[in-house]
Amino acid sequence: MLTSAAIKIMTHQTLKLAGMSCAGCADSIERIIKSIPGVIRCQVNFGMEQVDVDYDPKRTDLNTIQAKVRDAGFQATPITEINLESRPEKELLTKLSIAIVISIILFIGSLPMMTGLSLSFIPHWLHAPLLQLILATPVQFWCGQSFYKNAWKAFKNRAATMDTLVVLGTSAAYFYSLFLTFGSDFIEKQGFNSHVYYEASAIVITLILLGRFLEKRARKETAAAIKQLMGLQAKTARVIREEQTLDIPIEEVKVGDIILVRPGEKIPVDGIIIQGSSSIDESMVTGESLPVRKTINQQVIGATINKTGSLQMQALRVGKDTVLAQIVRLVQTAQASKAPIQRLVDRVTAYFVPVVMIIAVITFLFWILRTGNLTLALITMVEVRIIACPCALGLATPTSIMVGTGQGAKQGILIKNAESLELAQGITTIVLDKTGTLTQGKPTVTDFLTREGVRDGRELSLLQLVVSVENHSEHPLGEAIVRYGQLNQIKTLEVTEFDSITGAGVQGKVGSDFVQIGTQQWLERQGVETKVLKKVAHDWEWHKKTVAWIAGNGGLEGVIAISDVLKPFSSSVVAKLKKMGLEVMMMTGDNLETAEAIASELGIRRFFAALRPQEKAEKIEYVQKKGKIVAMVGDGINDAIALAQADLGIAIGTGTDVAIAASDITLISGDLQGIVSAIELSRATMRNIKENLFFAFIYNLIAIPIAAGVLYPFLLNPIIAGAAMALSSLSVVTNALRLRRIRPRVGG
């Protein structure tokens, strides 16, 4: 565990890696970097071809780390963002194209030998060993150049990788055929078959190159979520400077700039509205489909779309400080992290290649000693080396993590790391905060009743008086009344002699009318008779609503009920969580009566009320001691202690720094359905990882013995072995991509 002192001086760096060919390469790089004095943490992600390094800048530096990686035969360059637009390497495509053409010619020329048939339509010279040698050589040493380079890197680092297996296997087939080409008489005198296997080595190399090409393309698809997020940002901004309107690149926008945003345009950066109002489509950032009404003094998020009105906004956060940039960074970090299940895979992968090489040698010795058939012994050894695939194991976990976290980001679910994603599928108890989580988090007017009813428009005229006075109040209940007035398109009037009485209410003069809004006790002390509306008020209070009494010129005029209402999907989310087999609890700082009413309405049987922040954490600890794996859902700020105590913290927030820092998972939109989606996504991802690992293990457990000849006289052709190896990695990546189809729904 890192000390606080170490954390303070630690420098974090993400590097893009080049030259990796398999999981063994990733393991070698990780081992090399960790051996550097001053490196605190190192984590290589083979799927994303990048490494995250934490180091002490007083003991080492970036240049040293890069030099060590370079000495090992790889390249490491700092990145701020992943270039998702780059196509698979041009060189790889060129070599693959040439290898395919040559392999087809070799295959056709070898058909008579492979089938044992006399195929007259194939020219005899096409399967002449010398011609096949000429054709196979460039495939072996130019198209397959990367295999030799990477195998040599591994050898220098005292390691063995998949490239080692490919080089040993194909080289054995090539050089054995080369010997037969010029020494067939010697072989035949020994009673051995003199068939050459140039086509096998060439086609195997071609198939593996094809597999890598397809794998690279598929792996790029796993990063589609980041690509989509990065593509959301506006390219330009319309800035007002020195009374001139200028269109400038987004990179040149500065904090404090005044920006004009017209209807239908993207909001370029995070900011605050200083003029105008509009409906803002925030779905691309929050996952919330319905537009949100925004007006003066309200903040807007960069990359969201201004739907209806013209706005002037002041830039608050630009560049890497915007909410979108934070989201991209968080998703990149999550995709690069390792799940706990990956540790087992890493241990297996580290021993995989040496074990396969030992098996290959044993296979060769077994068949040469038992049959004396050099060809049989050689072919089975080559097949063992070629068919084994550590890459399938190496890709099984990271590709699923990449797709899973990316899919979450598209739905407004920010997952901090792979460990959080894995943990989410194992929780047994979920604790829900009330205010701001189950409820809207802001008081709302639910009822409004006047003493005189609606006769002669008295209801609207009284509401206008009340809203005008409350417009000068900073109390949350007053703000709720003002919002209610805005919804009813009430225009405020000038107020004089305004006064706020703490714990009682507010009062002021609107024209000739003296208006008072406050508690029943306060108005009664002012001589206002409240008896006529007492029964109505009592009924509202029984439903856990706060009642504000209204008096005009010393007489009772009406009452307003205010409540922090439940979010639209609170009931269905709680029901869904129960259906998923989770124990649902509620914790709140509110009084027992309110908590009981909310819990009863939602069907939550176990709840705790009147809790301070520390007491919430203590309750969670108590539940954990009972053997439960607990997830806490809160607002990410007030519930920070409880979120930290829980096994998994889920923050209902707006994507702020605090919310992200306080939680393992952040639901940007505040939509409770995100809780269900996050858990279902976690379960689907872990199920996908287990499928990948099962396939990778089973493939090798079945394929290697068959290649070794356990089904003799049935033997695999080296070409089939090469194809199987190439396709095994591709199938793992393709299976991971199925996670992109996941669309969790509460009502489903």
XYZ file of C-alpha atoms in Angstrom:
748
model
C 0.000 0.000 0.000
C 1.312 3.457 -0.909
C 2.079 5.904 1.873
C 0.633 9.412 1.777
C 4.163 10.765 1.310
C 4.684 8.547 -1.741
C 1.413 9.661 -3.243
C 2.371 13.349 -2.921
C 5.604 13.004 -4.903
C 4.299 10.446 -7.399
C 4.169 11.376 -11.095
C 1.715 9.628 -13.402
C 2.427 9.034 -17.090
C 0.556 7.173 -19.810
C 2.692 5.885 -22.689
C 1.703 4.483 -26.050
C 3.559 1.243 -26.807
C 4.716 0.032 -30.206
C 6.216 -3.313 -31.143
C 4.091 -5.591 -28.960
C 2.879 -8.766 -30.636
C 1.418 -10.822 -27.823
C 0.650 -10.930 -24.122
C 4.193 -12.138 -23.476
C 5.556 -8.852 -24.820
C 3.273 -6.948 -22.458
C 4.515 -9.045 -19.547
C 8.163 -8.374 -20.516
C 7.627 -4.593 -20.726
C 5.842 -4.543 -17.390
C 8.640 -6.537 -15.754
C 11.343 -4.264 -17.239
C 9.670 -1.017 -16.128
C 8.981 -2.356 -12.639
C 12.683 -3.156 -12.279
C 13.610 0.538 -12.668
C 14.438 2.134 -9.264
C 11.855 4.773 -8.464
C 8.960 3.156 -10.351
C 6.080 2.819 -7.913
C 3.465 1.195 -10.129
C 3.381 -0.093 -13.685
C 0.448 -1.562 -15.577
C 0.592 -2.621 -19.230
C -2.624 -3.043 -21.170
C -2.019 -5.283 -24.166
C -5.474 -4.623 -25.584
C -4.955 -0.839 -25.702
C -1.193 -1.068 -26.396
C -0.356 1.371 -23.638
C 1.222 1.472 -20.193
C 0.361 3.507 -17.099
C 3.387 4.301 -14.937
C 3.583 5.968 -11.516
C 7.104 6.945 -10.479
C 9.085 9.062 -8.027
C 10.491 11.997 -10.073
C 13.379 12.311 -7.602
C 14.625 8.797 -8.405
C 13.818 8.367 -12.092
C 12.331 10.195 -15.039
C 10.434 9.655 -18.260
C 13.569 9.509 -20.412
C 14.969 6.660 -18.316
C 11.755 4.683 -18.598
C 11.594 5.221 -22.356
C 15.246 4.216 -22.737
C 14.698 0.950 -20.847
C 11.689 0.117 -23.002
C 13.661 1.018 -26.144
C 16.591 -1.202 -25.069
C 14.141 -4.076 -24.837
C 13.172 -3.532 -28.476
C 9.926 -1.594 -28.015
C 8.846 2.034 -28.311
C 7.076 4.086 -25.634
C 5.824 7.609 -26.338
C 3.781 9.896 -24.060
C 0.161 10.386 -25.049
C -2.563 12.752 -24.013
C -5.164 11.009 -26.068
C -5.385 7.888 -28.137
C -5.285 8.310 -31.918
C -8.310 6.293 -32.780
C -8.438 7.374 -36.378
C -5.198 5.679 -37.419
C -5.672 2.706 -39.684
C -3.834 -0.619 -39.269
C -0.179 -0.222 -40.111
C 0.416 0.252 -43.802
C 3.521 -1.938 -43.713
C 1.550 -4.822 -42.211
C -1.077 -4.537 -44.944
C 1.591 -4.505 -47.688
C 3.368 -7.561 -46.319
C 0.089 -9.359 -45.802
C -0.998 -8.716 -49.406
C 2.275 -10.073 -50.835
C 2.215 -13.050 -48.474
C -1.349 -13.942 -49.555
C -0.433 -13.925 -53.275
C 2.672 -16.075 -52.758
C 0.874 -18.450 -50.390
C -1.907 -19.051 -52.925
C 0.695 -19.963 -55.581
C 2.496 -22.284 -53.147
C -0.748 -23.872 -52.059
C -1.820 -24.603 -55.620
C 1.608 -26.013 -56.434
C 1.508 -28.284 -53.380
C -1.961 -29.722 -54.002
C -0.674 -32.875 -55.752
C 1.621 -33.657 -52.823
C -0.989 -32.805 -50.181
C -3.778 -34.827 -51.815
C -1.701 -37.619 -53.316
C -3.540 -37.118 -56.602
C -2.195 -36.506 -60.063
C -3.683 -33.142 -60.952
C -2.766 -32.585 -64.579
C -4.118 -29.027 -64.708
C -1.383 -27.935 -62.291
C 1.962 -27.481 -64.084
C 4.679 -29.775 -62.809
C 7.166 -26.942 -62.408
C 4.787 -25.171 -59.986
C 5.516 -27.680 -57.263
C 9.232 -27.969 -57.902
C 11.090 -27.590 -54.541
C 13.504 -25.005 -55.910
C 10.693 -22.720 -57.139
C 8.860 -23.123 -53.857
C 12.069 -22.186 -52.043
C 12.362 -18.995 -54.108
C 8.731 -18.082 -53.444
C 8.693 -19.013 -49.742
C 11.924 -17.203 -48.781
C 10.574 -13.599 -48.945
C 7.469 -14.675 -47.002
C 9.621 -16.347 -44.358
C 12.159 -13.574 -43.836
C 10.529 -10.356 -45.118
C 6.825 -10.791 -44.488
C 7.671 -12.665 -41.290
C 10.414 -10.233 -40.311
C 8.489 -8.954 -37.288
C 8.314 -12.467 -35.823
C 12.099 -12.825 -35.894
C 12.637 -9.320 -34.489
C 10.203 -9.845 -31.646
C 11.548 -13.310 -30.878
C 15.054 -11.844 -30.665
C 13.785 -9.088 -28.328
C 12.275 -11.723 -26.093
C 15.475 -13.784 -26.139
C 17.550 -10.754 -25.094
C 15.129 -10.200 -22.240
C 15.372 -13.879 -21.255
C 11.753 -14.448 -22.160
C 9.739 -16.357 -24.710
C 6.641 -15.121 -26.506
C 4.197 -16.254 -29.149
C 6.641 -14.928 -31.746
C 9.204 -17.351 -30.350
C 6.815 -20.221 -31.025
C 6.021 -18.967 -34.542
C 9.710 -18.510 -35.417
C 10.743 -21.918 -34.069
C 7.814 -23.658 -35.741
C 7.962 -22.069 -39.192
C 11.780 -22.041 -39.258
C 11.839 -25.758 -38.502
C 9.480 -26.399 -41.431
C 11.436 -24.026 -43.741
C 14.953 -25.253 -42.952
C 13.865 -28.896 -42.980
C 12.431 -28.287 -46.471
C 15.633 -26.441 -47.458
C 17.682 -29.474 -46.408
C 15.384 -31.759 -48.400
C 15.655 -29.482 -51.452
C 19.402 -30.114 -51.701
C 19.721 -33.371 -49.773
C 16.650 -35.442 -50.686
C 18.783 -38.436 -51.687
C 20.272 -38.651 -48.182
C 16.829 -38.499 -46.585
C 15.349 -41.099 -48.897
C 18.264 -43.457 -48.206
C 17.338 -43.256 -44.527
C 13.814 -44.351 -45.463
C 12.157 -40.991 -44.688
C 9.622 -39.018 -46.721
C 11.270 -36.221 -48.739
C 8.224 -33.983 -49.112
C 8.966 -30.289 -48.547
C 6.832 -28.016 -46.395
C 7.528 -24.559 -47.823
C 3.822 -23.970 -48.331
C 3.156 -24.833 -44.686
C 5.631 -22.299 -43.291
C 4.525 -19.591 -45.763
C 0.802 -20.127 -45.259
C 1.176 -20.271 -41.476
C 2.994 -16.913 -41.505
C 0.323 -15.504 -43.841
C -2.518 -16.716 -41.633
C -0.933 -15.296 -38.498
C -0.363 -11.945 -40.233
C -3.987 -12.023 -41.374
C -5.093 -12.802 -37.823
C -3.095 -9.881 -36.458
C -4.480 -7.535 -39.107
C -8.049 -8.525 -38.297
C -7.302 -8.462 -34.575
C -5.912 -4.914 -34.827
C -9.044 -3.770 -36.609
C -11.282 -5.510 -34.105
C -9.360 -4.103 -31.144
C -9.813 -0.613 -32.549
C -13.538 -1.259 -32.486
C -13.308 -1.951 -28.756
C -12.233 1.665 -28.293
C -15.211 3.011 -30.248
C -16.710 4.579 -27.123
C -13.724 6.869 -26.611
C -13.698 7.665 -30.301
C -17.333 8.679 -30.037
C -16.729 10.781 -26.921
C -13.741 12.568 -28.430
C -15.713 13.271 -31.573
C -18.399 15.095 -29.580
C -16.295 18.181 -28.948
C -16.969 21.243 -31.065
C -14.152 22.187 -33.436
C -14.687 25.973 -33.263
C -16.239 28.578 -30.975
C -17.875 31.934 -31.767
C -16.176 34.308 -29.300
C -17.049 37.965 -28.638
C -13.808 39.954 -28.166
C -13.495 43.725 -28.281
C -17.066 43.980 -29.565
C -16.195 41.704 -32.492
C -17.552 38.208 -33.082
C -14.798 35.806 -34.105
C -14.861 32.122 -35.066
C -11.756 30.590 -33.500
C -10.454 27.014 -33.014
C -11.642 25.411 -29.802
C -8.009 25.192 -28.598
C -7.772 29.010 -28.505
C -10.756 29.549 -26.194
C -9.713 30.982 -22.814
C -11.396 30.986 -19.426
C -13.559 34.111 -19.167
C -14.256 34.394 -22.906
C -17.794 35.410 -23.872
C -19.170 32.884 -26.357
C -22.222 33.170 -28.578
C -24.102 29.897 -29.155
C -26.900 29.831 -31.711
C -29.764 27.318 -31.926
C -28.636 23.918 -33.197
C -24.964 24.532 -32.375
C -22.750 22.598 -29.975
C -21.764 24.343 -26.784
C -17.964 24.498 -27.210
C -16.746 24.457 -23.582
C -18.087 24.340 -20.029
C -19.518 27.669 -18.956
C -22.305 29.697 -17.387
C -25.179 31.390 -19.235
C -25.059 35.173 -18.926
C -27.781 36.001 -21.472
C -30.723 34.112 -22.964
C -32.333 30.741 -22.240
C -32.722 27.503 -24.151
C -33.358 23.777 -24.038
C -30.073 21.877 -23.934
C -29.667 18.329 -25.229
C -27.210 16.726 -22.772
C -27.755 13.125 -23.889
C -24.282 12.706 -25.377
C -22.673 13.427 -22.002
C -25.240 12.385 -19.399
C -27.213 9.739 -21.247
C -30.426 11.659 -20.425
C -32.649 11.709 -23.510
C -34.911 14.653 -22.586
C -33.604 18.233 -23.172
C -32.963 20.317 -20.055
C -34.171 23.927 -19.780
C -31.287 26.292 -18.955
C -31.377 30.013 -18.244
C -29.176 32.832 -16.835
C -26.682 31.818 -14.108
C -27.018 28.123 -14.904
C -24.029 26.076 -16.026
C -23.792 24.256 -19.346
C -21.510 21.412 -20.406
C -19.264 21.500 -23.447
C -20.275 19.195 -26.349
C -23.981 19.408 -25.466
C -26.345 20.858 -28.076
C -28.242 24.135 -27.829
C -31.694 23.267 -29.168
C -33.980 26.310 -29.282
C -32.666 29.662 -28.055
C -29.664 31.918 -28.659
C -27.245 32.049 -25.713
C -24.331 34.050 -24.499
C -22.142 32.160 -22.078
C -18.904 32.755 -20.214
C -16.257 30.052 -20.443
C -15.472 28.480 -17.046
C -13.483 25.370 -18.015
C -11.564 24.782 -21.241
C -9.295 22.124 -22.736
C -8.428 19.261 -20.407
C -10.496 20.775 -17.570
C -13.913 20.357 -19.233
C -16.352 17.700 -18.071
C -16.021 15.894 -21.424
C -12.207 15.819 -21.150
C -12.503 14.450 -17.622
C -14.878 11.760 -18.824
C -12.530 10.753 -21.666
C -9.588 10.567 -19.239
C -11.582 8.513 -16.762
C -12.725 6.054 -19.433
C -9.170 5.735 -20.775
C -7.884 5.027 -17.278
C -10.614 2.470 -16.648
C -9.939 0.722 -19.949
C -6.224 0.542 -19.184
C -6.725 -0.911 -15.694
C -6.615 -4.598 -14.810
C -9.417 -6.530 -13.188
C -8.489 -8.805 -10.231
C -9.363 -11.837 -12.389
C -6.534 -10.774 -14.728
C -3.902 -11.647 -12.093
C -4.538 -15.361 -12.545
C -4.352 -14.964 -16.307
C -1.048 -13.065 -16.032
C 0.476 -15.876 -13.969
C -0.662 -18.508 -16.453
C 0.554 -16.496 -19.458
C 4.010 -16.009 -17.913
C 4.586 -19.791 -17.901
C 2.657 -20.573 -21.075
C 5.352 -20.257 -23.755
C 8.132 -22.091 -21.833
C 5.717 -24.940 -21.092
C 4.671 -25.141 -24.771
C 8.321 -25.270 -25.852
C 8.968 -28.109 -23.406
C 5.899 -29.961 -24.709
C 7.125 -29.475 -28.292
C 10.562 -30.959 -27.457
C 8.968 -33.895 -25.620
C 6.667 -34.461 -28.620
C 9.641 -34.533 -31.002
C 11.620 -36.951 -28.826
C 8.617 -39.225 -28.299
C 7.857 -39.698 -31.995
C 11.471 -39.947 -33.157
C 12.219 -42.597 -30.517
C 8.994 -44.513 -31.055
C 8.754 -44.471 -34.860
C 12.133 -43.290 -36.083
C 10.193 -41.084 -38.509
C 11.948 -37.723 -38.600
C 9.185 -36.137 -40.691
C 6.470 -37.216 -38.272
C 8.467 -35.998 -35.262
C 9.250 -32.695 -36.898
C 5.701 -32.000 -38.086
C 4.138 -32.720 -34.681
C 6.700 -30.480 -32.975
C 6.003 -27.694 -35.453
C 2.254 -28.087 -34.974
C 2.528 -27.842 -31.173
C 4.552 -24.634 -31.444
C 2.222 -23.062 -33.996
C -1.192 -23.975 -32.619
C -0.519 -22.773 -29.059
C -1.931 -19.285 -28.534
C -1.095 -17.193 -25.452
C -2.640 -14.125 -27.133
C -6.145 -15.473 -26.679
C -5.468 -15.603 -22.928
C -3.866 -12.157 -22.934
C -6.781 -10.546 -24.768
C -9.595 -12.302 -22.886
C -9.906 -9.805 -20.035
C -8.702 -6.403 -21.352
C -10.877 -6.418 -24.481
C -14.025 -7.086 -22.440
C -13.034 -4.377 -19.942
C -12.466 -1.899 -22.793
C -15.850 -2.572 -24.365
C -17.693 -2.730 -21.010
C -16.367 0.564 -19.644
C -16.825 2.213 -23.030
C -20.416 1.028 -23.234
C -21.009 2.407 -19.742
C -19.634 5.812 -20.763
C -22.070 5.969 -23.680
C -24.906 5.491 -21.179
C -23.637 8.147 -18.754
C -22.064 5.561 -16.408
C -18.445 6.391 -15.530
C -16.571 3.394 -14.133
C -13.325 4.352 -12.378
C -11.416 1.118 -12.990
C -11.694 -2.551 -13.895
C -11.754 -3.568 -10.229
C -14.929 -1.522 -9.698
C -16.513 -3.111 -12.758
C -15.729 -6.596 -11.468
C -16.867 -5.795 -7.925
C -20.252 -4.443 -9.060
C -21.399 -7.874 -10.194
C -20.780 -9.365 -6.730
C -22.634 -6.915 -4.449
C -25.324 -8.370 -2.185
C -26.680 -5.242 -0.494
C -27.352 -1.804 -1.955
C -27.833 1.187 0.337
C -29.681 4.198 -1.088
C -29.454 7.726 0.234
C -32.810 9.505 0.182
C -32.315 13.177 -0.622
C -30.965 13.720 -4.108
C -30.841 9.998 -4.818
C -34.341 8.617 -4.408
C -35.842 12.116 -4.364
C -35.289 15.058 -6.678
C -33.042 16.751 -4.156
C -34.878 20.051 -4.385
C -38.182 21.082 -2.806
C -41.114 21.280 -5.178
C -44.566 22.817 -4.753
C -47.119 20.008 -4.818
C -50.318 21.778 -3.707
C -51.668 25.354 -3.681
C -55.023 26.314 -2.146
C -56.591 29.751 -1.609
C -59.228 30.572 0.962
C -61.439 32.095 -1.747
C -60.810 29.357 -4.330
C -60.234 30.314 -7.984
C -63.055 32.831 -8.218
C -62.265 35.982 -10.229
C -58.713 34.797 -10.848
C -57.935 35.113 -7.146
C -55.610 32.078 -7.228
C -53.284 33.569 -9.859
C -53.277 37.046 -8.357
C -52.403 35.643 -4.913
C -49.661 33.477 -6.425
C -48.198 36.578 -8.082
C -48.017 38.359 -4.726
C -46.410 35.336 -3.043
C -43.848 34.755 -5.815
C -42.903 38.446 -5.871
C -42.079 38.410 -2.146
C -40.352 34.987 -2.177
C -38.211 36.124 -5.104
C -36.205 38.116 -2.557
C -35.692 35.096 -0.299
C -32.722 32.691 -0.412
C -34.524 29.953 1.529
C -34.897 26.610 -0.368
C -38.645 26.663 0.222
C -38.813 30.167 -1.199
C -36.840 29.029 -4.250
C -39.344 26.201 -4.734
C -42.236 28.696 -4.723
C -40.445 30.929 -7.235
C -39.859 27.957 -9.549
C -43.554 27.091 -9.249
C -44.392 30.633 -10.301
C -42.059 30.400 -13.302
C -43.762 27.201 -14.419
C -47.077 29.044 -14.295
C -45.573 32.013 -16.190
C -46.102 34.394 -13.291
C -44.458 37.816 -13.635
C -42.975 39.269 -10.465
C -43.925 42.709 -9.139
C -41.860 45.295 -7.271
C -41.557 44.614 -3.539
C -40.830 47.113 -0.789
C -40.191 46.712 2.949
C -39.028 43.138 2.474
C -38.021 41.329 5.651
C -36.935 37.764 6.397
C -37.683 36.365 9.865
C -35.388 33.408 10.589
C -37.291 30.238 11.337
C -40.624 31.928 10.720
C -41.094 33.317 7.202
C -40.851 36.388 4.973
C -42.953 39.507 4.440
C -43.099 42.549 2.209
C -45.330 45.121 0.507
C -46.445 44.605 -3.084
C -48.222 47.774 -4.071
C -50.800 48.354 -1.354
C -50.860 44.722 -0.219
C -48.874 43.572 2.814
C -47.984 39.916 2.195
C -46.697 37.378 4.744
C -45.603 33.773 4.006
C -44.408 31.481 6.780
C -45.297 28.997 9.507
C -48.716 28.639 11.075
C -47.350 29.503 14.527
C -45.749 32.720 13.268
C -48.909 33.944 11.530
C -51.026 33.107 14.586
C -48.636 35.197 16.710
C -49.291 38.029 14.221
C -53.003 37.686 14.951
C -53.938 35.775 11.759
C -56.795 33.269 12.171
C -55.803 29.919 10.558
C -58.607 27.607 11.664
C -60.451 27.537 8.316
C -57.579 25.748 6.494
C -56.194 23.750 9.424
C -57.686 20.394 8.319
C -56.262 20.698 4.798
C -52.848 21.598 6.173
C -52.947 18.652 8.596
C -53.711 16.238 5.746
C -50.772 17.563 3.763
C -48.449 17.240 6.751
C -49.619 13.646 7.267
C -48.276 13.018 3.758
C -44.916 14.424 4.910
C -45.233 17.782 3.153
C -44.090 21.160 4.462
C -46.892 23.728 4.633
C -46.334 27.454 4.050
C -49.197 29.722 5.232
C -50.107 32.905 3.319
C -51.598 36.059 4.809
C -52.577 39.303 3.090
C -53.184 42.539 4.995
C -53.553 40.634 8.271
C -56.006 37.961 6.999
C -55.494 34.328 5.943
C -55.378 33.955 2.152
C -54.127 30.429 1.435
C -51.623 27.589 1.948
C -48.896 26.007 -0.155
C -47.571 22.435 0.260
C -43.928 21.787 -0.579
C -42.265 18.406 -0.856
C -39.056 16.839 -2.088
C -40.757 14.435 -4.452
C -39.492 11.049 -5.582
C -37.659 10.756 -8.867
C -39.781 9.283 -11.663
C -38.159 5.844 -11.671
C -37.417 5.406 -7.953
C -40.121 2.799 -7.370
C -39.344 0.786 -10.495
C -35.591 0.882 -9.792
C -36.064 -0.410 -6.228
C -38.359 -3.162 -7.535
C -35.812 -4.103 -10.203
C -32.949 -4.222 -7.686
C -34.973 -6.579 -5.507
C -35.755 -8.729 -8.532
C -32.013 -8.937 -9.203
C -31.596 -10.594 -5.802
C -30.201 -7.561 -3.943
C -31.124 -6.452 -0.435
C -32.227 -2.795 -0.675
C -31.784 -0.422 2.269
C -32.270 3.334 2.714
C -30.345 5.826 4.850
C -31.224 9.454 5.427
C -30.592 12.380 7.689
C -34.309 13.236 7.629
C -36.697 12.554 10.500
C -38.183 9.139 11.146
C -41.696 10.009 9.907
C -40.530 11.231 6.519
C -38.149 8.270 6.127
C -40.893 5.813 7.017
C -43.303 7.355 4.503
C -40.721 7.273 1.685
C -39.594 3.731 2.512
C -43.179 2.511 2.651
C -43.992 4.079 -0.713
C -40.931 2.459 -2.324
C -41.362 -0.940 -0.690
C -38.088 -0.685 1.265
C -38.431 -2.681 4.477
C -35.141 -1.748 6.155
C -34.195 1.908 6.619
C -32.271 4.211 8.972
C -33.235 7.829 9.696
C -31.803 10.924 11.399
C -28.230 9.866 10.594
C -25.202 12.129 10.449
C -22.620 11.440 7.691
C -20.320 9.508 10.045
C -23.246 7.451 11.340
C -24.102 6.404 7.763
C -20.577 5.021 7.371
C -20.886 3.197 10.722
C -24.153 1.572 9.614
C -22.516 0.391 6.384
C -19.587 -1.036 8.359
C -22.075 -2.884 10.577
C -23.719 -4.456 7.502
C -20.301 -5.392 6.067
C -19.404 -7.235 9.278
C -22.456 -9.402 8.646
C -20.662 -10.704 5.556
C -22.469 -8.501 3.017
C -20.810 -6.864 -0.006
C -22.266 -3.354 0.139
C -22.777 -0.718 -2.544
C -23.617 2.792 -1.343
C -25.505 5.155 -3.637
C -25.295 8.861 -2.768
C -24.654 12.290 -4.190
C -20.892 11.959 -4.107
C -20.354 14.966 -1.834
C -22.508 14.794 1.319
C -22.165 11.045 1.411
C -18.403 10.944 0.800
C -17.630 9.085 4.057
C -20.279 6.450 3.403
C -19.194 6.083 -0.229
C -15.620 5.476 0.906
C -16.665 2.937 3.550
C -18.778 0.876 1.160
C -17.230 -1.859 -0.945
C -18.540 -0.008 -3.993
C -19.433 3.691 -4.083
C -21.939 4.854 -6.701
C -22.337 8.627 -6.983
C -25.435 10.298 -8.341
C -23.966 13.479 -9.729
C -23.364 15.730 -12.675
C -19.891 14.563 -13.546
C -18.057 17.033 -11.296
C -14.573 16.411 -9.975
C -15.879 15.825 -6.467
C -18.496 13.296 -7.540
C -15.988 11.370 -9.634
C -13.343 11.385 -6.911
C -15.752 10.241 -4.212
C -17.036 7.177 -6.006
C -16.095 4.049 -7.888
C -18.941 4.571 -10.347
C -20.512 7.927 -11.235
C -23.944 8.262 -12.851
C -23.588 11.584 -14.634
C -27.246 12.207 -15.401
C -28.495 11.450 -11.911
C -30.917 8.939 -13.451
C -31.537 6.119 -10.962
C -31.914 3.650 -13.811
C -28.143 3.965 -14.141
C -27.777 1.869 -10.957
C -29.516 -1.062 -12.614
C -27.633 -0.495 -15.850
C -24.258 -0.409 -14.047
C -24.910 -3.690 -12.224
C -26.248 -5.434 -15.326
C -23.309 -4.147 -17.371
C -20.903 -5.448 -14.734
C -22.563 -8.867 -14.730
C -22.559 -9.028 -18.525
C -18.890 -7.982 -18.708
C -17.734 -10.539 -16.155
C -19.799 -13.219 -17.901
C -18.118 -12.197 -21.173
C -14.644 -12.384 -19.599
C -15.349 -15.869 -18.245
C -16.548 -16.969 -21.694
C -13.334 -15.623 -23.237
C -11.132 -17.302 -20.643
C -13.019 -20.574 -20.955
C -12.602 -20.534 -24.715
C -8.908 -19.616 -24.503
C -8.094 -22.317 -21.927
C -10.185 -25.008 -23.601
C -8.758 -24.161 -27.004
C -5.202 -24.694 -25.798
C -6.057 -27.733 -23.669
C -7.632 -29.458 -26.696
C -5.500 -28.086 -29.534
C -2.032 -28.752 -28.081
C -2.566 -32.497 -27.386
C -4.125 -32.970 -30.856
C -1.151 -31.192 -32.431
C 1.171 -33.454 -30.413
C -0.434 -36.481 -32.036
C -2.718 -38.008 -29.380
C -5.167 -38.881 -32.172
C -2.503 -40.574 -34.303
C -2.755 -41.608 -37.135
C -4.845 -38.483 -37.507
C -2.474 -35.507 -37.665
C -3.131 -31.817 -38.146
C -1.706 -30.074 -41.150
C 0.555 -27.191 -40.010
C -1.583 -24.898 -42.147
C -4.689 -25.826 -40.150
C -2.746 -25.295 -36.932
C -1.718 -21.798 -38.072
C -5.279 -20.905 -39.041
C -6.621 -22.144 -35.698
C -4.078 -20.111 -33.776
C -4.818 -16.924 -35.719
C -8.568 -17.308 -35.392
C -8.463 -18.026 -31.650
C -7.372 -14.454 -30.810
C -9.827 -12.972 -33.269
C -12.707 -14.948 -31.788
C -11.953 -13.622 -28.282
C -12.020 -10.005 -29.473
C -15.190 -10.625 -31.477
C -16.925 -12.121 -28.440
C -15.968 -9.055 -26.375
C -17.557 -6.801 -29.002
C -20.932 -8.418 -28.264
C -21.062 -6.238 -25.142
C -21.743 -3.254 -27.395
C -25.272 -4.598 -27.879
C -26.141 -4.345 -24.190
C -28.915 -1.829 -23.499
C -30.119 -2.371 -19.911
C -33.675 -1.204 -19.223
C -35.439 -0.995 -15.888
C -38.816 -1.816 -17.282
C -37.601 -4.835 -19.197
